[in-house]
Coordinates of C-alpha atoms (C1' of nucleotides) in Angstrom, one line a residue:
Chain A
M1 CA 21.9 4.1 -0.6
L2 CA 23.1 1.0 1.2
N3 CA 23.6 1.4 4.9
L4 CA 26.4 -1.0 5.7
Q5 CA 26.6 0.2 9.2
T6 CA 24.9 -2.1 11.5
S7 CA 25.1 0.0 14.6
R8 CA 25.9 3.7 15.2
R9 CA 28.1 3.4 18.2
E10 CA 30.7 1.0 19.4
P11 CA 29.4 -2.6 18.9
M12 CA 26.9 -3.2 21.6
K13 CA 27.0 -6.5 23.5
L14 CA 23.8 -8.3 22.5
D15 CA 22.0 -10.7 24.7
P16 CA 21.0 -14.3 23.7
I17 CA 17.4 -15.2 24.2
G18 CA 18.5 -18.0 26.5
D19 CA 15.7 -19.9 28.2
W20 CA 13.3 -16.9 28.0
R21 CA 10.0 -17.6 26.2
R22 CA 7.1 -15.2 25.8
T23 CA 4.5 -15.6 28.4
H24 CA 2.2 -12.9 27.0
Y25 CA 1.6 -10.6 24.1
S26 CA 1.5 -6.9 24.9
V27 CA -2.3 -6.7 24.7
E28 CA -2.6 -9.6 27.1
I29 CA -1.1 -7.5 29.9
R30 CA -4.2 -6.6 31.8
P31 CA -4.8 -5.2 35.3
E32 CA -5.9 -8.6 36.5
L33 CA -2.3 -9.8 36.2
D34 CA -1.2 -7.3 38.9
G35 CA 1.9 -8.5 40.7
Q36 CA 2.5 -11.4 38.2
E37 CA 5.9 -11.9 36.5
V38 CA 5.8 -11.9 32.7
I39 CA 8.2 -12.2 29.8
L40 CA 7.5 -9.9 26.9
F41 CA 9.2 -9.9 23.5
G42 CA 9.0 -7.1 20.9
W43 CA 10.4 -3.8 19.7
V44 CA 11.0 -0.4 21.2
Q45 CA 8.4 1.9 19.6
E46 CA 8.9 5.0 21.6
I47 CA 11.0 6.2 24.5
R48 CA 9.8 9.1 26.8
D49 CA 12.6 9.9 29.2
L50 CA 11.6 12.4 32.0
G51 CA 14.9 12.2 33.8
G52 CA 13.9 10.4 37.0
I53 CA 11.5 8.2 35.2
R54 CA 11.5 6.6 31.7
F55 CA 8.7 5.1 29.7
I56 CA 9.4 2.5 27.0
I57 CA 6.6 1.6 24.6
L58 CA 7.1 -2.0 23.7
Q59 CA 5.4 -3.1 20.5
D60 CA 4.7 -6.6 19.2
R61 CA 2.4 -8.0 16.6
E62 CA -0.6 -7.6 18.8
G63 CA -0.2 -4.1 20.1
T64 CA 1.8 -2.1 22.6
V65 CA 2.4 -2.0 26.4
Q66 CA 4.2 0.5 28.6
I67 CA 7.4 -0.5 30.4
T68 CA 8.0 2.0 33.2
I69 CA 11.5 2.5 34.6
P70 CA 11.7 4.6 37.8
R71 CA 15.4 5.5 38.0
K72 CA 15.7 5.0 41.7
K73 CA 13.7 1.8 42.0
V74 CA 15.2 -0.5 39.4
C75 CA 18.5 -2.3 39.6
S76 CA 21.6 -0.9 37.9
E77 CA 21.6 -3.5 35.1
V78 CA 18.1 -2.6 34.1
L79 CA 19.0 1.1 34.2
S80 CA 22.1 0.7 32.0
K81 CA 20.2 -1.6 29.5
S82 CA 17.4 0.9 29.3
D83 CA 19.9 3.7 28.8
A84 CA 21.1 2.0 25.6
L85 CA 17.7 1.5 24.1
Q86 CA 16.7 3.1 20.8
K87 CA 13.7 3.0 18.6
R88 CA 13.2 -0.4 16.9
Y89 CA 15.7 -2.3 19.1
S90 CA 14.4 -5.9 19.5
I91 CA 14.2 -6.6 23.1
G92 CA 12.9 -9.0 25.8
V93 CA 11.6 -7.7 29.1
K94 CA 11.0 -9.8 32.3
G95 CA 9.1 -7.8 34.8
I96 CA 6.2 -7.5 37.2
V97 CA 2.8 -6.3 36.0
K98 CA 1.6 -3.3 37.9
K99 CA -2.0 -2.1 38.0
T100 CA -2.2 1.7 37.8
E101 CA -4.7 4.4 37.5
I102 CA -2.4 6.8 35.6
T103 CA -1.8 5.0 32.3
P104 CA -4.6 4.8 29.7
R105 CA -4.7 1.0 29.7
G106 CA -4.6 0.9 33.5
V107 CA -1.4 -1.3 33.5
E108 CA 2.3 -1.1 33.1
V109 CA 5.3 -3.4 33.5
I110 CA 8.2 -2.7 35.9
P111 CA 11.3 -4.6 34.5
K112 CA 13.5 -6.9 36.5
E113 CA 15.7 -7.7 33.6
I114 CA 16.0 -6.4 30.0
R115 CA 17.6 -8.3 27.2
I116 CA 18.7 -6.5 24.0
F117 CA 18.6 -8.9 21.0
S118 CA 19.2 -6.5 18.2
T119 CA 19.9 -2.8 17.6
A120 CA 18.6 -0.5 14.9
T121 CA 19.8 2.4 12.9
P122 CA 19.1 5.7 14.7
Q123 CA 17.6 7.6 11.8
L124 CA 14.7 5.6 10.6
P125 CA 13.5 6.3 7.0
I126 CA 9.9 6.8 8.1
D127 CA 8.2 7.9 11.3
I128 CA 6.9 4.6 12.8
T129 CA 4.7 6.4 15.3
G130 CA 2.8 8.1 12.5
K131 CA 3.2 11.7 13.7
V132 CA 4.7 12.7 10.4
P133 CA 3.1 10.7 7.6
A134 CA 5.3 9.6 4.7
Q135 CA 4.2 9.3 1.1
L136 CA 3.3 5.9 -0.2
E137 CA 6.5 5.8 -2.4
V138 CA 8.8 6.4 0.5
R139 CA 6.9 3.9 2.6
L140 CA 7.1 1.2 -0.1
D141 CA 10.9 1.8 -0.4
A142 CA 11.2 1.1 3.3
R143 CA 8.4 -1.5 3.2
A144 CA 9.9 -3.9 5.8
L145 CA 9.9 -1.1 8.4
D146 CA 6.6 0.4 7.1
L147 CA 4.9 -2.9 7.7
C148 CA 5.7 -2.6 11.4
R149 CA 3.3 0.3 11.7
E150 CA 0.1 -0.6 13.5
E151 CA -2.0 0.5 10.5
N152 CA -0.3 -1.9 8.2
I153 CA -0.5 -4.8 10.7
A154 CA -4.2 -4.1 10.9
I155 CA -4.6 -4.2 7.1
F156 CA -2.9 -7.6 6.7
K157 CA -4.6 -9.1 9.7
I158 CA -7.9 -8.2 8.1
Q159 CA -6.8 -9.7 4.8
H160 CA -5.7 -12.8 6.7
T161 CA -9.1 -13.0 8.4
A162 CA -10.9 -12.6 5.1
V163 CA -8.8 -15.4 3.4
E164 CA -9.4 -17.7 6.4
A165 CA -13.2 -17.0 6.2
I166 CA -13.2 -17.7 2.5
R167 CA -11.3 -20.9 2.8
S168 CA -13.5 -22.3 5.5
F169 CA -16.6 -21.2 3.7
L170 CA -15.5 -23.1 0.5
F171 CA -14.3 -26.1 2.4
E172 CA -17.7 -26.4 4.1
R173 CA -19.4 -26.4 0.7
G174 CA -17.2 -29.2 -0.6
F175 CA -14.7 -27.3 -2.7
I176 CA -11.3 -28.8 -3.1
E177 CA -8.3 -26.5 -2.9
V178 CA -6.0 -26.9 -5.9
H179 CA -2.8 -25.5 -7.3
T180 CA -2.5 -25.0 -11.1
P181 CA 0.7 -24.1 -12.9
R182 CA 2.2 -20.6 -12.8
I183 CA 4.4 -21.4 -15.7
I184 CA 2.5 -21.9 -19.0
A185 CA 3.5 -22.6 -22.6
S186 CA 1.2 -20.6 -24.7
A187 CA 0.9 -16.9 -25.2
T188 CA -2.2 -17.2 -27.4
E189 CA -4.8 -17.4 -24.7
G190 CA -6.3 -14.0 -25.1
G191 CA -6.1 -10.3 -24.6
A192 CA -4.0 -9.6 -21.5
A193 CA -0.3 -9.4 -22.0
L194 CA 1.9 -12.1 -20.5
F195 CA 5.3 -12.0 -18.9
P196 CA 7.8 -14.2 -20.8
V197 CA 10.2 -16.4 -18.9
D198 CA 13.1 -18.6 -19.9
Y199 CA 12.1 -22.2 -19.4
F200 CA 15.3 -24.2 -20.0
E201 CA 15.7 -23.8 -23.8
R202 CA 12.2 -22.8 -24.3
K203 CA 10.1 -19.7 -24.0
A204 CA 7.3 -19.8 -21.4
F205 CA 5.0 -17.4 -19.7
L206 CA 3.7 -16.5 -16.3
A207 CA 0.1 -17.5 -15.9
Q208 CA -2.4 -14.7 -15.9
S209 CA -5.3 -16.8 -14.6
P210 CA -6.0 -20.5 -13.7
Q211 CA -9.1 -20.3 -15.9
L212 CA -8.4 -23.2 -18.3
Y213 CA -7.0 -25.5 -15.7
K214 CA -9.8 -25.0 -13.2
E215 CA -12.3 -25.7 -16.0
Q216 CA -10.4 -28.9 -16.9
L217 CA -10.5 -29.9 -13.2
V218 CA -14.3 -29.9 -13.0
I219 CA -14.3 -33.2 -15.0
S220 CA -12.5 -34.9 -12.1
L221 CA -12.7 -32.9 -8.8
E222 CA -16.1 -31.2 -9.7
K223 CA -15.8 -28.3 -7.3
V224 CA -12.4 -26.6 -7.0
F225 CA -10.9 -23.4 -5.8
E226 CA -7.5 -21.8 -5.9
I227 CA -6.0 -18.8 -4.1
G228 CA -2.8 -17.7 -5.6
P229 CA -0.8 -15.1 -7.5
F230 CA -1.2 -14.3 -11.2
F231 CA 0.6 -12.0 -13.5
R232 CA -0.4 -9.4 -16.1
A233 CA 2.0 -7.5 -18.1
E234 CA -0.4 -4.6 -18.8
E235 CA 0.5 -0.9 -19.1
S236 CA -2.1 -0.3 -16.4
H237 CA -1.1 2.4 -14.0
T238 CA -4.1 2.9 -11.8
R239 CA -5.0 2.7 -8.1
R240 CA -6.6 -0.8 -8.6
H241 CA -4.2 -2.7 -10.9
L242 CA -1.1 -4.6 -10.2
S243 CA 1.3 -6.7 -12.3
E244 CA 1.2 -9.4 -9.7
F245 CA -2.0 -9.9 -7.8
V246 CA -3.8 -12.7 -5.8
S247 CA -6.8 -14.3 -7.3
I248 CA -9.5 -16.3 -5.5
D249 CA -10.9 -18.6 -8.2
I250 CA -13.6 -21.2 -8.1
E251 CA -15.1 -23.5 -10.7
Q252 CA -18.1 -25.8 -10.1
A253 CA -19.4 -28.7 -12.2
F254 CA -23.2 -29.0 -12.8
A255 CA -23.8 -25.4 -12.1
S256 CA -24.9 -22.2 -13.8
A257 CA -24.0 -18.6 -13.4
E258 CA -27.0 -18.1 -11.1
D259 CA -25.7 -20.9 -8.8
V260 CA -22.2 -19.4 -8.5
M261 CA -23.6 -15.9 -8.1
Q262 CA -25.6 -17.1 -5.1
L263 CA -22.4 -18.7 -3.8
L264 CA -20.5 -15.5 -4.3
E265 CA -23.0 -13.2 -2.6
Q266 CA -23.2 -15.6 0.4
L267 CA -19.4 -15.7 0.5
M268 CA -19.3 -11.9 0.5
Q269 CA -21.8 -11.6 3.2
H270 CA -20.0 -14.3 5.3
T271 CA -16.6 -12.6 4.8
C272 CA -17.9 -9.2 5.8
K273 CA -19.6 -10.7 8.9
V274 CA -16.5 -12.5 10.0
V275 CA -14.2 -9.5 9.5
R276 CA -16.7 -7.2 11.2
E277 CA -16.8 -9.5 14.2
K278 CA -13.1 -10.7 14.5
C279 CA -11.4 -7.5 13.4
Q280 CA -13.0 -4.8 15.6
K281 CA -9.7 -3.6 16.9
E282 CA -8.1 -3.5 13.4
L283 CA -11.1 -1.7 11.9
A284 CA -10.9 0.9 14.7
T285 CA -7.2 1.4 14.0
L286 CA -8.1 2.0 10.4
N287 CA -11.1 4.1 11.3
H288 CA -13.1 2.1 9.0
Q289 CA -16.4 0.2 9.2
V290 CA -17.5 -3.0 7.4
N291 CA -21.2 -3.4 7.0
V292 CA -22.7 -6.8 6.5
P293 CA -24.7 -6.6 3.2
D294 CA -28.1 -8.1 2.8
I295 CA -28.5 -10.8 0.2
P296 CA -29.5 -11.3 -2.5
F297 CA -27.4 -8.5 -4.1
K298 CA -29.2 -6.4 -6.7
R299 CA -28.8 -7.6 -10.2
F300 CA -28.7 -5.2 -13.1
T301 CA -28.5 -6.1 -16.7
Y302 CA -26.0 -4.4 -18.9
D303 CA -28.9 -2.8 -20.8
Q304 CA -30.4 -1.4 -17.6
L305 CA -27.1 0.2 -16.6
L306 CA -26.7 1.7 -20.1
E307 CA -30.1 3.3 -19.5
D308 CA -28.9 4.6 -16.1
L309 CA -25.9 6.1 -17.7
K310 CA -28.0 7.6 -20.5
K311 CA -30.0 9.5 -17.8
E312 CA -26.6 10.8 -16.5
G313 CA -25.7 12.0 -20.0
I314 CA -23.3 9.2 -20.7
E315 CA -24.0 7.3 -24.0
I316 CA -22.3 4.0 -24.6
P317 CA -22.9 2.2 -27.9
W318 CA -24.4 -1.3 -27.2
G319 CA -21.7 -4.0 -27.1
E320 CA -18.9 -1.7 -25.9
D321 CA -17.3 -2.3 -22.5
I322 CA -18.2 0.3 -19.9
P323 CA -15.3 2.8 -19.5
T324 CA -13.9 3.7 -16.1
P325 CA -15.6 7.2 -15.7
A326 CA -18.9 5.5 -16.4
F327 CA -18.2 2.9 -13.7
R328 CA -17.5 5.8 -11.3
T329 CA -20.9 7.3 -12.1
L330 CA -22.6 3.9 -11.6
G331 CA -20.8 3.6 -8.3
K332 CA -22.4 6.9 -7.2
I333 CA -25.9 5.7 -8.3
H334 CA -25.4 2.2 -6.7
P335 CA -23.1 2.6 -3.7
Y336 CA -23.2 -1.1 -2.6
F337 CA -22.6 -4.6 -3.9
Y338 CA -24.4 -5.3 -7.2
F339 CA -24.2 -7.8 -10.1
I340 CA -24.0 -6.8 -13.7
T341 CA -25.5 -9.5 -15.9
D342 CA -26.5 -10.1 -19.5
W343 CA -23.3 -8.7 -21.0
P344 CA -22.9 -8.6 -24.7
T345 CA -21.1 -11.8 -25.7
R346 CA -18.5 -9.9 -27.7
S347 CA -17.4 -7.9 -24.6
K348 CA -16.6 -11.1 -22.6
A349 CA -14.0 -13.8 -22.8
F350 CA -14.3 -16.7 -25.3
Y351 CA -15.2 -19.3 -22.7
I352 CA -18.3 -17.5 -21.4
K353 CA -21.5 -19.2 -22.6
P354 CA -23.8 -17.2 -24.8
T355 CA -27.5 -17.5 -23.8
D356 CA -29.4 -20.1 -25.6
N357 CA -32.2 -17.9 -26.9
N358 CA -30.0 -14.9 -27.8
P359 CA -26.3 -15.5 -28.5
E360 CA -25.6 -11.8 -28.6
I361 CA -26.0 -11.9 -24.8
C362 CA -24.0 -14.1 -22.6
E363 CA -24.1 -15.6 -19.1
G364 CA -21.2 -13.7 -17.8
F365 CA -21.5 -11.4 -14.8
D366 CA -19.4 -8.9 -12.8
L367 CA -19.7 -8.3 -9.1
M368 CA -19.3 -4.7 -8.4
W369 CA -18.6 -2.8 -5.2
R370 CA -19.5 0.7 -6.0
W371 CA -17.3 1.5 -9.0
I372 CA -14.8 -1.3 -8.4
E373 CA -15.0 -4.7 -10.2
L374 CA -14.5 -7.2 -7.3
S375 CA -15.2 -10.3 -9.2
S376 CA -16.2 -11.6 -12.6
G377 CA -17.5 -15.0 -13.7
G378 CA -20.2 -16.8 -15.5
T379 CA -21.5 -20.0 -17.0
R380 CA -18.8 -21.5 -19.2
I381 CA -19.1 -23.1 -22.6
A382 CA -19.3 -26.9 -22.1
S383 CA -19.5 -27.8 -25.8
K384 CA -16.2 -28.3 -27.7
E385 CA -17.8 -27.3 -31.0
L386 CA -19.1 -24.0 -29.6
L387 CA -15.9 -23.3 -27.8
I388 CA -13.9 -23.7 -31.0
K389 CA -16.4 -21.4 -32.8
R390 CA -15.9 -18.8 -30.1
L391 CA -12.2 -19.0 -30.2
R392 CA -12.3 -18.4 -33.9
E393 CA -14.6 -15.4 -33.4
K394 CA -12.1 -13.9 -31.0
G395 CA -9.3 -14.3 -33.5
L396 CA -7.6 -17.1 -31.5
N397 CA -6.2 -20.3 -33.0
P398 CA -7.9 -23.4 -31.7
E399 CA -4.7 -25.4 -32.4
S400 CA -3.1 -23.4 -29.6
F401 CA -5.7 -24.8 -27.2
K402 CA -5.6 -28.4 -28.2
Y403 CA -4.6 -29.6 -24.7
H404 CA -7.4 -27.6 -23.2
L405 CA -9.9 -28.7 -25.8
Q406 CA -9.1 -32.4 -25.2
A407 CA -10.8 -32.1 -21.8
F408 CA -14.0 -31.5 -23.7
D409 CA -13.7 -34.9 -25.3
Y410 CA -14.1 -36.6 -21.9
G411 CA -17.4 -35.5 -20.7
M412 CA -17.3 -31.8 -19.9
P413 CA -20.3 -31.1 -17.7
P414 CA -22.2 -27.8 -17.5
H415 CA -20.1 -25.6 -15.2
A416 CA -19.6 -22.1 -13.9
G417 CA -17.2 -20.1 -11.8
W418 CA -15.8 -16.8 -10.8
A419 CA -12.6 -15.1 -9.6
I420 CA -12.2 -12.4 -6.9
G421 CA -9.3 -10.1 -6.8
L422 CA -8.0 -10.5 -3.2
E423 CA -6.4 -7.0 -3.1
R424 CA -9.5 -5.3 -4.3
L425 CA -11.5 -7.2 -1.7
T426 CA -9.0 -6.0 0.9
M427 CA -9.4 -2.4 -0.3
M428 CA -13.2 -2.7 0.3
L429 CA -12.6 -4.3 3.8
T430 CA -10.1 -1.7 4.9
G431 CA -11.3 1.5 3.1
K432 CA -7.9 1.9 1.4
K433 CA -8.0 3.7 -1.9
N434 CA -4.7 2.5 -3.5
I435 CA -4.2 -1.2 -4.1
R436 CA -0.5 -0.8 -3.3
E437 CA -1.4 -0.1 0.3
V438 CA -3.0 -3.5 0.7
T439 CA -0.2 -5.4 -1.0
L440 CA 2.8 -6.4 1.1
Y441 CA 5.3 -5.9 -1.7
P442 CA 3.4 -4.5 -4.7
R443 CA 4.6 -5.1 -8.3
D444 CA 3.6 -2.7 -11.0
K445 CA 5.0 -1.4 -14.2
F446 CA 7.5 0.8 -12.4
R447 CA 8.1 -1.0 -9.1
L448 CA 10.0 -4.3 -8.9
T449 CA 11.6 -3.7 -5.5
P450 CA 11.7 -4.3 -2.6
Chain B
rG1 C1' 1.4 4.6 -23.9
rC2 C1' -1.3 9.7 -23.4
rC3 C1' -3.0 14.0 -20.3
rC4 C1' -2.7 17.0 -15.7
rU5 C1' 0.1 18.1 -11.3
rG6 C1' 4.4 17.8 -8.7
rG7 C1' 10.0 16.6 -7.2
rU8 C1' 13.4 21.4 -1.3
rA9 C1' 17.3 17.9 5.1
rG10 C1' 15.8 10.9 7.3
rU11 C1' 10.4 12.3 6.9
rA12 C1' 6.6 16.1 6.0
rU13 C1' 6.2 20.9 4.3
rA14 C1' 7.0 26.9 3.3
rG15 C1' 9.4 29.5 -0.5
rU16 C1' 8.6 29.0 -7.1
rC17 C1' 3.4 33.0 -10.0
rC18 C1' 6.4 38.2 -10.0
rG19 C1' 14.6 35.6 -10.5
rG20 C1' 18.1 39.3 -6.1
rU21 C1' 17.7 40.4 2.3
rC22 C1' 17.2 32.5 0.7
rU23 C1' 23.5 32.8 4.5
rA24 C1' 16.6 28.5 2.0
rG25 C1' 11.9 29.2 7.0
rU26 C1' 8.9 25.5 10.0
rA27 C1' 7.5 20.8 12.2
rU28 C1' 9.1 16.0 13.2
rA29 C1' 13.1 12.6 13.4
rG30 C1' 18.5 12.3 14.8
rG31 C1' 23.0 14.0 18.2
rC32 C1' 24.2 16.4 23.1
rG33 C1' 22.4 18.3 27.8
rG34 C1' 18.4 19.0 31.5
rC35 C1' 13.8 17.2 33.8
rU36 C1' 10.0 11.5 38.6
rG37 C1' 4.1 10.0 35.8
rU38 C1' 4.8 10.7 30.3
rC39 C1' 1.4 8.8 26.6
rG40 C1' 1.9 13.7 19.6
rC41 C1' 5.9 14.8 27.1
rC42 C1' 8.5 19.3 27.9
rC43 C1' 12.9 22.9 27.8
rG44 C1' 17.9 24.4 25.7
rC45 C1' 21.9 23.8 22.1
rC46 C1' 23.5 21.3 17.6
rC47 C1' 23.3 18.5 12.8
rG48 C1' 20.9 18.2 8.2
rA49 C1' 18.0 19.8 1.8
rC50 C1' 16.8 22.9 -3.6
rC51 C1' 15.9 15.3 -8.6
rC52 C1' 19.6 14.9 -12.9
rG53 C1' 21.6 17.3 -17.4
rG54 C1' 21.7 21.6 -20.6
rG55 C1' 20.1 26.7 -21.5
rU56 C1' 18.6 32.1 -20.5
rU57 C1' 20.7 36.0 -17.1
rC58 C1' 25.1 40.4 -13.9
rA59 C1' 22.2 36.8 -10.8
rA60 C1' 18.2 30.6 -10.9
rA61 C1' 15.2 26.5 -5.6
rU62 C1' 12.5 30.2 -8.7
rC63 C1' 12.3 31.1 -15.9
rC64 C1' 13.0 27.7 -20.6
rC65 C1' 14.3 22.7 -22.9
rG66 C1' 15.4 17.4 -22.2
rG67 C1' 15.6 13.2 -18.9
rC68 C1' 14.3 10.4 -14.7
rC69 C1' 10.8 9.6 -10.8
rA70 C1' 6.1 10.2 -8.1
rG71 C1' 0.7 11.2 -7.4
rG72 C1' -4.0 11.6 -9.9
rG73 C1' -6.8 10.7 -14.4
rC74 C1' -7.5 8.1 -19.1
rG75 C1' -6.4 4.0 -22.1
rC76 C1' -4.9 -1.0 -22.0
rC77 C1' -6.9 -5.0 -18.9
rA78 C1' -9.8 -14.0 -19.8

RNA sequence: GCCCUGGUAGUAUAGUCCGGUCUAGUAUAGGCGGCUGUCGCCCGCCCGACCCGGGUUCAAAUCCCGGCCAGGGCGCCA
């Protein structure tokens, strides 16, 4: 239901920000600042009013700090402003830092002036202090507010740190960041379903992968990467699928699967290391640990894993994809990062290169973390002739790929690449078990809002 | 798309098997009042709910059917 009411009581006189500028974030208020005047901006998270003394917990992006208002020691303007405060009001506080033994952080701020920038509805849809947990559905319906919770801020700071680590890692190794089209013409590219869109008078689709474009770019830019959203109109309704997800894609000229696997495991180690070091506070908030994995990661062939599964009583006919319950079993046997290599050619995409001495097997790989597929990649086919053959074998029409295929007339080098699902990576880094928790505004078959 | 489980105040839950003292209990949030060191503050009072539609019955939150929605699982998944 739409809440058209902006404020519960008579319209409150709001304050302008004026010449106030933030001097410190909440967490920067430390006992060493004792006696110093500071300006804080943020939101009221909690109010504990004991009558003669009132405690306001001010929250900002970085954390919280206690504002203490002793009734008889502050001026009447501060008192009346603090009387009006409610949870989630956006406020500014100018005050004096006071070192204290009584408060857990050893510091509080005694206000000299309070400015109220914005009010909030009194009955919030979820409990922002986390005393009464709400279900994910309720939280997602009130996502803008839900994202104010410390736990969620921690999740997205970790994701940000990971993306930053990945970008700088790839920049250092000479990869060029690119942006390929989200709107594409053809629906004939393969298995996964596409979302149709109206493109002027024509039908177009939302891209499900940058695969073909990044391959074309290796003949010019050689080493490219892209971080961006892609779309899959699948029926999937699981804890690890979204209709819109963020993919981290690389493609590298003059390289093989083994080269990009080494790059990938180094990147994973690097990312875990950076997150572990930079996000200690966030990981503590989430009560989660990130361990830095040793490299190289274990490499298992498809055949080896079929043997493992056989021992567990799960028989999979050779050539079939590994079903989800079997992956869960593998995750129990191998509770760490591992590669799966030597997949049957028929179980992988048309552009994955079959091995030279046995075309039944291909040079595709998956990077698993326990039972979750974090990344998949491989050596690509560089020969136009072979690519056309593989398209036909997959029941695809080479004519639909003519613009892609033309790149193979202009000196397509041997090349390889992979793609990481950012949200799945974030699940691993945060310990969250539902992909919707690590997505700001998740899109799935049933959810299109907010 | 299929299977299982569920849908009770803003939120989270009890009650559902075995229909009737359910005028629907509790916690938290919200409103009002009190309290000078709280940090899940405390105390008192108040407000507030049985997903929608149909059926069975003297009587339905409770049983049956359909729908919608959610969680989990499966399938689908360059």
